[in-house]
Short mmCIF file of C-alpha atoms and ligand atoms in Angstrom, two decimals:
data_model
loop_
_atom_site.label_atom_id
_atom_site.label_comp_id
_atom_site.label_asym_id
_atom_site.label_seq_id
_atom_site.Cartn_x
_atom_site.Cartn_y
_atom_site.Cartn_z
CA MET F 106 0.17 0.01 -0.11
CA SER F 107 1.63 3.28 -1.18
CA ARG F 108 2.07 6.14 1.27
CA SER F 109 -0.36 9.01 0.37
CA ILE F 110 -1.77 12.38 1.57
CA MET F 111 -4.90 13.89 0.16
CA GLY F 112 -3.92 17.46 -0.79
CA ALA F 113 -6.00 20.56 -1.45
CA ALA F 114 -5.10 23.86 -2.94
CA ALA F 115 -7.66 26.49 -1.48
CA GLN F 116 -7.50 29.28 -3.77
CA LEU F 117 -8.81 32.69 -2.86
CA GLY F 118 -10.51 35.34 -4.94
CA PRO F 119 -9.61 38.99 -4.32
CA ILE F 120 -9.37 40.39 -0.79
CA ALA F 121 -10.52 44.10 -0.84
CA ARG F 122 -8.27 46.53 1.32
CA SER F 123 -11.48 47.22 3.08
CA ASP F 124 -12.22 43.50 3.91
CA PRO F 125 -12.03 42.85 7.60
CA ARG F 126 -10.09 39.92 8.69
CA LYS F 127 -13.02 38.23 10.38
CA GLU F 128 -14.77 38.08 6.83
CA VAL F 129 -11.58 36.69 5.15
CA VAL F 130 -11.00 34.07 7.90
CA ALA F 131 -14.80 32.99 7.34
CA ARG F 132 -13.75 32.47 3.68
CA LEU F 133 -11.01 30.33 4.71
CA ILE F 134 -12.92 28.39 6.99
CA SER F 135 -15.49 27.78 4.27
CA LEU F 136 -12.58 26.55 1.98
CA LEU F 137 -11.22 24.41 4.84
CA ARG F 138 -14.63 22.67 5.31
CA GLU F 139 -15.35 22.14 1.58
CA ALA F 140 -11.66 20.63 1.24
CA HIS F 141 -12.37 18.27 4.13
CA GLY F 142 -15.63 17.31 2.70
CA ARG F 143 -13.76 16.16 -0.38
CA GLY F 144 -11.39 14.07 1.75
CA ALA F 145 -8.38 16.61 2.11
CA GLU F 146 -6.06 16.00 4.97
CA LEU F 147 -3.70 19.04 4.12
CA VAL F 148 -4.93 22.40 2.68
CA VAL F 149 -2.70 25.07 1.06
CA PHE F 150 -3.90 28.64 1.39
CA PRO F 151 -2.18 31.58 -0.76
CA GLU F 152 0.61 33.93 0.31
CA LEU F 153 -0.62 36.89 2.42
CA ALA F 154 -3.87 35.17 2.68
CA LEU F 155 -5.47 37.52 5.19
CA THR F 156 -5.04 40.95 3.58
CA THR F 157 -5.27 42.29 0.05
CA PHE F 158 -1.66 42.43 -1.64
CA PHE F 159 -0.79 45.76 0.01
CA PRO F 160 2.89 45.73 -1.58
CA ARG F 161 1.10 47.20 -4.87
CA TRP F 162 0.95 50.60 -2.97
CA TYR F 163 3.47 52.87 -1.56
CA LEU F 164 2.46 53.57 1.99
CA GLU F 165 4.38 55.58 4.54
CA ASP F 166 2.06 55.77 7.54
CA PRO F 167 3.69 53.13 9.91
CA ALA F 168 0.25 52.56 11.60
CA GLU F 169 -1.14 52.09 8.17
CA ILE F 170 1.48 49.64 7.10
CA ASP F 171 1.40 47.83 10.43
CA ALA F 172 -2.43 47.13 9.93
CA PHE F 173 -1.48 44.58 7.13
CA PHE F 174 0.69 42.57 9.59
CA GLU F 175 0.22 40.01 12.41
CA THR F 176 1.86 40.24 15.67
CA GLU F 177 0.94 36.66 16.78
CA MET F 178 -0.32 33.67 14.86
CA PRO F 179 -2.88 32.45 15.80
CA GLY F 180 -4.24 35.74 16.99
CA PRO F 181 -7.78 36.40 18.02
CA GLU F 182 -9.14 37.00 14.60
CA THR F 183 -7.18 33.72 13.10
CA LEU F 184 -7.75 31.59 16.14
CA PRO F 185 -11.11 30.28 14.61
CA LEU F 186 -9.42 28.88 11.63
CA PHE F 187 -7.02 27.02 13.62
CA GLU F 188 -9.85 25.82 15.79
CA GLU F 189 -11.92 24.34 13.10
CA ALA F 190 -8.81 22.86 11.45
CA LYS F 191 -8.13 20.98 14.58
CA ARG F 192 -11.62 19.96 14.84
CA LEU F 193 -11.63 18.60 11.37
CA GLY F 194 -8.26 17.01 11.72
CA VAL F 195 -6.80 18.95 8.79
CA GLY F 196 -3.44 20.17 8.46
CA PHE F 197 -2.93 23.75 6.58
CA TYR F 198 -0.23 25.97 5.14
CA ILE F 199 -1.08 29.86 5.28
CA GLY F 200 0.77 32.85 4.33
CA TYR F 201 0.65 36.18 6.19
CA ALA F 202 2.59 39.31 6.81
CA GLU F 203 4.66 38.77 9.97
CA LEU F 204 5.72 41.86 12.33
CA ALA F 205 8.32 39.88 14.58
CA SER F 206 9.93 41.67 17.43
CA GLU F 207 12.97 39.15 18.13
CA SER F 208 15.77 40.47 20.11
CA GLY F 209 13.97 43.79 20.51
CA ALA F 210 14.01 44.81 16.95
CA ARG F 211 10.86 45.00 14.92
CA GLN F 212 11.26 42.94 11.70
CA ARG F 213 8.73 42.56 8.91
CA PHE F 214 8.86 39.42 6.99
CA ASN F 215 6.39 37.67 4.07
CA THR F 216 5.69 34.34 6.29
CA SER F 217 4.09 31.24 5.97
CA ILE F 218 3.51 28.53 8.53
CA LEU F 219 2.69 24.81 8.50
CA VAL F 220 0.14 23.51 11.15
CA ASP F 221 -0.21 19.82 11.35
CA ARG F 222 -3.62 17.90 11.78
CA ALA F 223 -3.54 18.24 15.57
CA GLY F 224 -3.49 22.16 15.20
CA ARG F 225 0.23 22.34 16.09
CA ILE F 226 2.37 24.90 14.37
CA VAL F 227 5.20 22.56 13.13
CA GLY F 228 7.23 25.23 11.06
CA LYS F 229 7.47 28.63 9.84
CA TYR F 230 9.32 29.97 6.75
CA ARG F 231 10.25 33.42 5.85
CA LYS F 232 10.15 34.34 1.99
CA VAL F 233 13.88 34.50 0.87
CA HIS F 234 13.28 35.80 -2.85
CA LEU F 235 11.54 39.20 -2.58
CA PRO F 236 10.58 40.57 -5.95
CA GLY F 237 10.11 44.08 -7.23
CA TYR F 238 11.65 47.00 -5.58
CA ASP F 239 12.23 49.06 -2.44
CA ALA F 240 10.99 52.49 -3.57
CA PRO F 241 8.32 53.33 -6.11
CA GLN F 242 8.94 53.03 -9.85
CA PRO F 243 7.80 56.03 -11.91
CA GLY F 244 5.18 55.34 -14.62
CA ARG F 245 3.91 52.09 -12.70
CA THR F 246 0.01 51.84 -12.23
CA SER F 247 0.69 49.03 -9.93
CA GLN F 248 3.76 49.05 -7.85
CA HIS F 249 5.64 45.97 -6.43
CA LEU F 250 7.28 46.95 -3.28
CA GLU F 251 8.11 43.68 -1.39
CA LYS F 252 11.90 44.81 -0.88
CA TYR F 253 10.30 47.99 0.85
CA TYR F 254 7.95 46.17 3.16
CA PHE F 255 9.77 43.06 3.99
CA GLN F 256 13.21 41.79 5.06
CA PRO F 257 14.57 38.63 3.20
CA GLY F 258 13.75 35.50 5.21
CA ASP F 259 16.23 34.37 7.70
CA PHE F 260 15.48 30.78 7.97
CA GLY F 261 16.59 29.41 4.68
CA PHE F 262 14.52 26.59 3.22
CA PRO F 263 13.95 24.04 6.20
CA VAL F 264 11.78 20.92 5.77
CA TRP F 265 9.82 19.02 8.43
CA ARG F 266 8.68 15.30 8.80
CA THR F 267 5.07 15.80 9.63
CA MET F 268 1.58 14.21 8.73
CA GLY F 269 3.48 11.19 7.17
CA ALA F 270 5.67 13.07 4.76
CA VAL F 271 8.60 15.24 4.60
CA MET F 272 7.38 18.82 3.51
CA GLY F 273 8.71 22.06 2.67
CA MET F 274 7.56 25.68 2.14
CA CYS F 275 8.23 28.34 -0.01
CA ILE F 276 6.42 31.58 -1.12
CA CYS F 277 5.53 33.05 -4.80
CA ASN F 278 8.58 34.28 -6.18
CA ASP F 279 10.69 31.54 -4.36
CA ARG F 280 8.99 29.12 -6.92
CA ARG F 281 10.96 30.87 -9.93
CA TRP F 282 14.22 29.97 -8.48
CA PRO F 283 15.53 26.50 -8.74
CA GLU F 284 17.76 26.90 -5.71
CA THR F 285 14.57 26.90 -3.72
CA TYR F 286 13.54 23.30 -4.57
CA ARG F 287 16.99 21.92 -4.71
CA VAL F 288 17.68 22.86 -1.28
CA MET F 289 14.60 21.27 -0.03
CA ALA F 290 15.20 18.24 -2.27
CA LEU F 291 18.79 18.01 -0.83
CA GLN F 292 16.77 17.51 2.69
CA GLY F 293 14.63 14.80 1.28
CA THR F 294 11.41 16.93 0.79
CA GLU F 295 8.44 14.89 -0.79
CA ILE F 296 5.90 17.76 -0.71
CA ILE F 297 6.43 21.38 -1.35
CA LEU F 298 3.58 23.91 -0.25
CA VAL F 299 3.50 27.37 -1.85
CA GLY F 300 1.07 30.40 -2.03
CA TYR F 301 1.43 32.93 -4.59
CA ASN F 302 -0.26 36.50 -5.55
CA THR F 303 0.96 36.99 -9.05
CA PRO F 304 -0.18 40.02 -11.01
CA ASP F 305 -0.36 39.64 -14.73
CA ASP F 306 -0.52 43.44 -15.29
CA HIS F 307 2.90 43.59 -13.73
CA THR F 308 4.64 46.21 -16.02
CA GLY F 309 2.05 46.66 -18.58
CA ASP F 310 4.34 45.26 -21.18
CA PHE F 311 2.11 42.72 -23.00
CA ASP F 312 4.86 40.51 -24.09
CA PHE F 313 5.89 40.09 -20.41
CA ASP F 314 2.51 39.96 -18.79
CA SER F 315 0.77 37.68 -21.32
CA LEU F 316 3.26 35.04 -20.22
CA THR F 317 2.77 35.12 -16.63
CA GLY F 318 0.35 32.33 -16.36
CA PHE F 319 2.75 30.16 -18.44
CA HIS F 320 5.74 31.19 -16.42
CA ASN F 321 3.80 30.25 -13.26
CA GLN F 322 3.16 26.76 -14.61
CA LEU F 323 6.54 26.26 -16.23
CA SER F 324 8.27 27.12 -12.76
CA LEU F 325 6.14 24.70 -10.67
CA GLN F 326 6.13 21.86 -13.09
CA ALA F 327 10.06 22.10 -13.64
CA GLY F 328 10.64 22.37 -9.90
CA ALA F 329 8.44 19.33 -9.02
CA TYR F 330 10.04 17.11 -11.89
CA GLN F 331 13.60 18.32 -11.17
CA ASN F 332 13.37 17.52 -7.71
CA SER F 333 11.15 14.59 -7.62
CA THR F 334 8.42 16.34 -5.15
CA TRP F 335 4.90 16.89 -5.36
CA VAL F 336 4.14 20.78 -5.22
CA ILE F 337 0.83 22.17 -4.11
CA ALA F 338 0.62 25.86 -5.23
CA THR F 339 -2.25 28.04 -4.21
CA ALA F 340 -3.07 31.51 -5.78
CA LYS F 341 -5.02 34.57 -4.45
CA ALA F 342 -6.58 35.38 -7.64
CA GLY F 343 -9.01 37.72 -9.53
CA LEU F 344 -9.11 41.35 -9.86
CA GLU F 345 -7.99 42.79 -6.58
CA GLU F 346 -7.99 46.59 -5.89
CA GLY F 347 -7.80 47.10 -9.77
CA SER F 348 -4.69 44.58 -9.99
CA ARG F 349 -5.48 41.30 -12.14
CA LEU F 350 -4.04 38.29 -10.13
CA ILE F 351 -3.53 34.94 -11.92
CA GLY F 352 -5.30 31.84 -10.65
CA ASN F 353 -4.45 28.39 -11.91
CA SER F 354 -3.81 27.09 -8.61
CA MET F 355 -2.51 23.53 -8.98
CA ILE F 356 -1.28 20.29 -7.69
CA VAL F 357 1.79 18.96 -9.63
CA ALA F 358 3.21 15.48 -9.39
CA PRO F 359 6.72 14.56 -9.09
CA SER F 360 6.37 13.51 -12.85
CA GLY F 361 5.80 17.15 -13.53
CA GLN F 362 2.25 16.39 -14.50
CA VAL F 363 -0.42 18.84 -13.39
CA VAL F 364 -2.99 16.66 -11.74
CA ALA F 365 -5.38 19.37 -10.66
CA MET F 366 -5.95 23.03 -11.46
CA ALA F 367 -8.35 25.58 -10.41
CA THR F 368 -10.33 26.94 -13.62
CA SER F 369 -11.77 30.29 -11.80
CA THR F 370 -10.21 33.27 -10.25
CA HIS F 371 -12.51 32.98 -7.20
CA ASP F 372 -12.55 31.07 -4.01
CA GLU F 373 -12.05 27.54 -5.16
CA VAL F 374 -10.78 24.20 -3.96
CA VAL F 375 -8.86 21.53 -5.98
CA VAL F 376 -8.10 18.29 -4.45
CA ALA F 377 -5.71 15.22 -5.47
CA ARG F 378 -4.27 12.26 -3.80
CA CYS F 379 -0.55 12.85 -3.70
CA ASP F 380 1.08 9.40 -3.69
CA LEU F 381 4.34 9.87 -1.99
CA ASP F 382 5.90 6.68 -3.46
CA LEU F 383 5.86 8.38 -7.05
CA GLY F 384 8.38 10.53 -6.11
CA THR F 385 10.70 7.70 -4.72
CA LEU F 386 10.58 6.29 -8.29
CA TYR F 387 12.14 9.37 -9.78
CA ARG F 388 14.66 9.81 -6.80
CA LYS F 389 15.77 6.22 -7.35
CA THR F 390 16.58 6.70 -11.14
CA ILE F 391 16.72 9.75 -13.03
CA PHE F 392 17.14 12.09 -10.24
CA ASP F 393 19.30 10.07 -7.56
CA LEU F 394 20.79 13.25 -6.41
CA ALA F 395 23.44 11.26 -4.45
CA ARG F 396 24.62 9.19 -7.36
CA HIS F 397 24.47 11.70 -10.23
CA ARG F 398 25.08 15.25 -8.86
CA GLU F 399 28.52 16.47 -9.17
CA PRO F 400 28.75 19.60 -6.43
CA ARG F 401 32.45 20.20 -7.15
CA HIS F 402 31.37 21.76 -10.50
CA TYR F 403 28.48 23.83 -9.05
CA GLY F 404 30.72 26.32 -6.93
CA LEU F 405 29.52 29.41 -8.83
CA ILE F 406 25.93 28.86 -7.61
CA VAL F 407 26.70 29.52 -4.01
CA GLU F 408 29.88 31.81 -4.54
CA ARG F 409 28.49 34.50 -7.21
CA LYS F 410 25.30 36.53 -6.50
CA GLY F 411 25.02 37.88 -10.06
CA PRO F 412 26.34 37.02 -13.76
CA VAL F 413 29.98 37.81 -14.62
CA SER F 414 30.62 37.57 -18.34
CA PRO F 415 33.87 36.93 -20.18
CA PRO F 416 35.70 39.95 -21.24
CA GLU F 417 34.82 41.65 -24.76
CA GLU F 418 36.51 40.28 -27.53
CA GLY F 419 39.96 41.55 -28.81
N1 LIG B 246 4.80 37.95 -6.85
C1 LIG B 246 5.09 37.71 -8.20
C2 LIG B 246 5.57 36.30 -8.45
O1 LIG B 246 6.87 35.94 -8.49
C3 LIG B 246 6.03 38.61 -10.37
C4 LIG B 246 5.87 38.87 -8.87
C5 LIG B 246 4.86 39.00 -10.98
C6 LIG B 246 7.17 38.23 -10.86
C7 LIG B 246 4.96 38.75 -12.21
C8 LIG B 246 7.23 37.88 -12.35
C9 LIG B 246 6.03 38.39 -12.99
O2 LIG B 246 4.97 35.48 -8.76
C10 LIG B 246 5.18 37.71 -5.91
N2 LIG B 246 4.48 38.08 -4.72
O3 LIG B 246 6.36 37.12 -5.62
#
C-alpha cells in the first residue's frame, strides 16, 4: 500500500483593502470545510492570505502599514481557523505578513506557517526571494514593493517530517528559483507547499505579462520534476483593487504532470491524492541526487550572486 496524503489547494479570490480579517477568515474556514468534505488532509492557502496584496501601493504611515501585519499567529481573529482545522483534523499552510520583534528589533517578513492535523504549528518559513523594488517606480500603475515592506527570510529553506511525509514551504517568487526546490530536495522533501499572489498586469508590457500564467506553470512543473517532489501551489486570484492576479492554483506530481488545477479566479478548492511513492521512483532513478550530482562543479551557484561575463573580444 503506497503512502499518500490527500492534498488541497484552497484558492482565494480577491481580498479588498477594506475586507476585515474576520470576513476573510470566514472564507478560509468555508474553503477548509469544503476541502475536508472532499477528503483533504492538508490544505494550502495563498501567500498573504489575510489581506489584500498591499505591496502594490507605496504607504508611508507606519500605523497604516502595521495594520496589514500579524503580531501573533494565531491571533484573536485567526484563532477560529486554527480551531476548525483542529476539529476537522486537517493540516494547513497559510501565508501572512509577519511583524516579529525578536531581540527587541521590529522585523517584517512575508511568512508562511505549517500547521499539522492536531493544530500544532510545525514550522515557519520567511520568504527569501523578494521581487520588485524597495522604492516606488515611476510610470507604474501598480507598484511591487516587497523589498520595501519585508526583509529577506532568515530561516533558509527548512523541511519538516509531519503528517506522514517530509514537507517544505516556499512563497510566491521563491518558486521561480531552482535553488529553492533543490535545497529542500537535498533534505528529502516529498511535498512543497507554496502560496502566491501574481499580477499579470505587472509591468504593462504585453509580451511580459501575457506569459505570466505560462511562467507560473513552467516554474512549478520544472521544480517538481527536477526535484522529484509534489508541489501544491495556491493563488490569491482575480481583480484585486484594480490589479489582475492569476489563478491556476494547481497540484503538480513529481513527474511534472499537473494533476489538478483551478479553473476560476475566485475562491475554489482543488484536491488530489498525492502518492508519495511516485517521488521515490524518480529519486531512485533519473534524479538520484546522491548518485548523479557533481557538486564540485557547482561552486559558482553559491559563490557568485550575479553573472560575470567573459571580457569583450579583442
Ligand atoms: N509575486 C510575483 C511572483 O513572483 C512577479 C512577482 C509577478 C514576478 C509577475 C514575475 C512576473 O509570482 C510575488 N508576490 O512574488
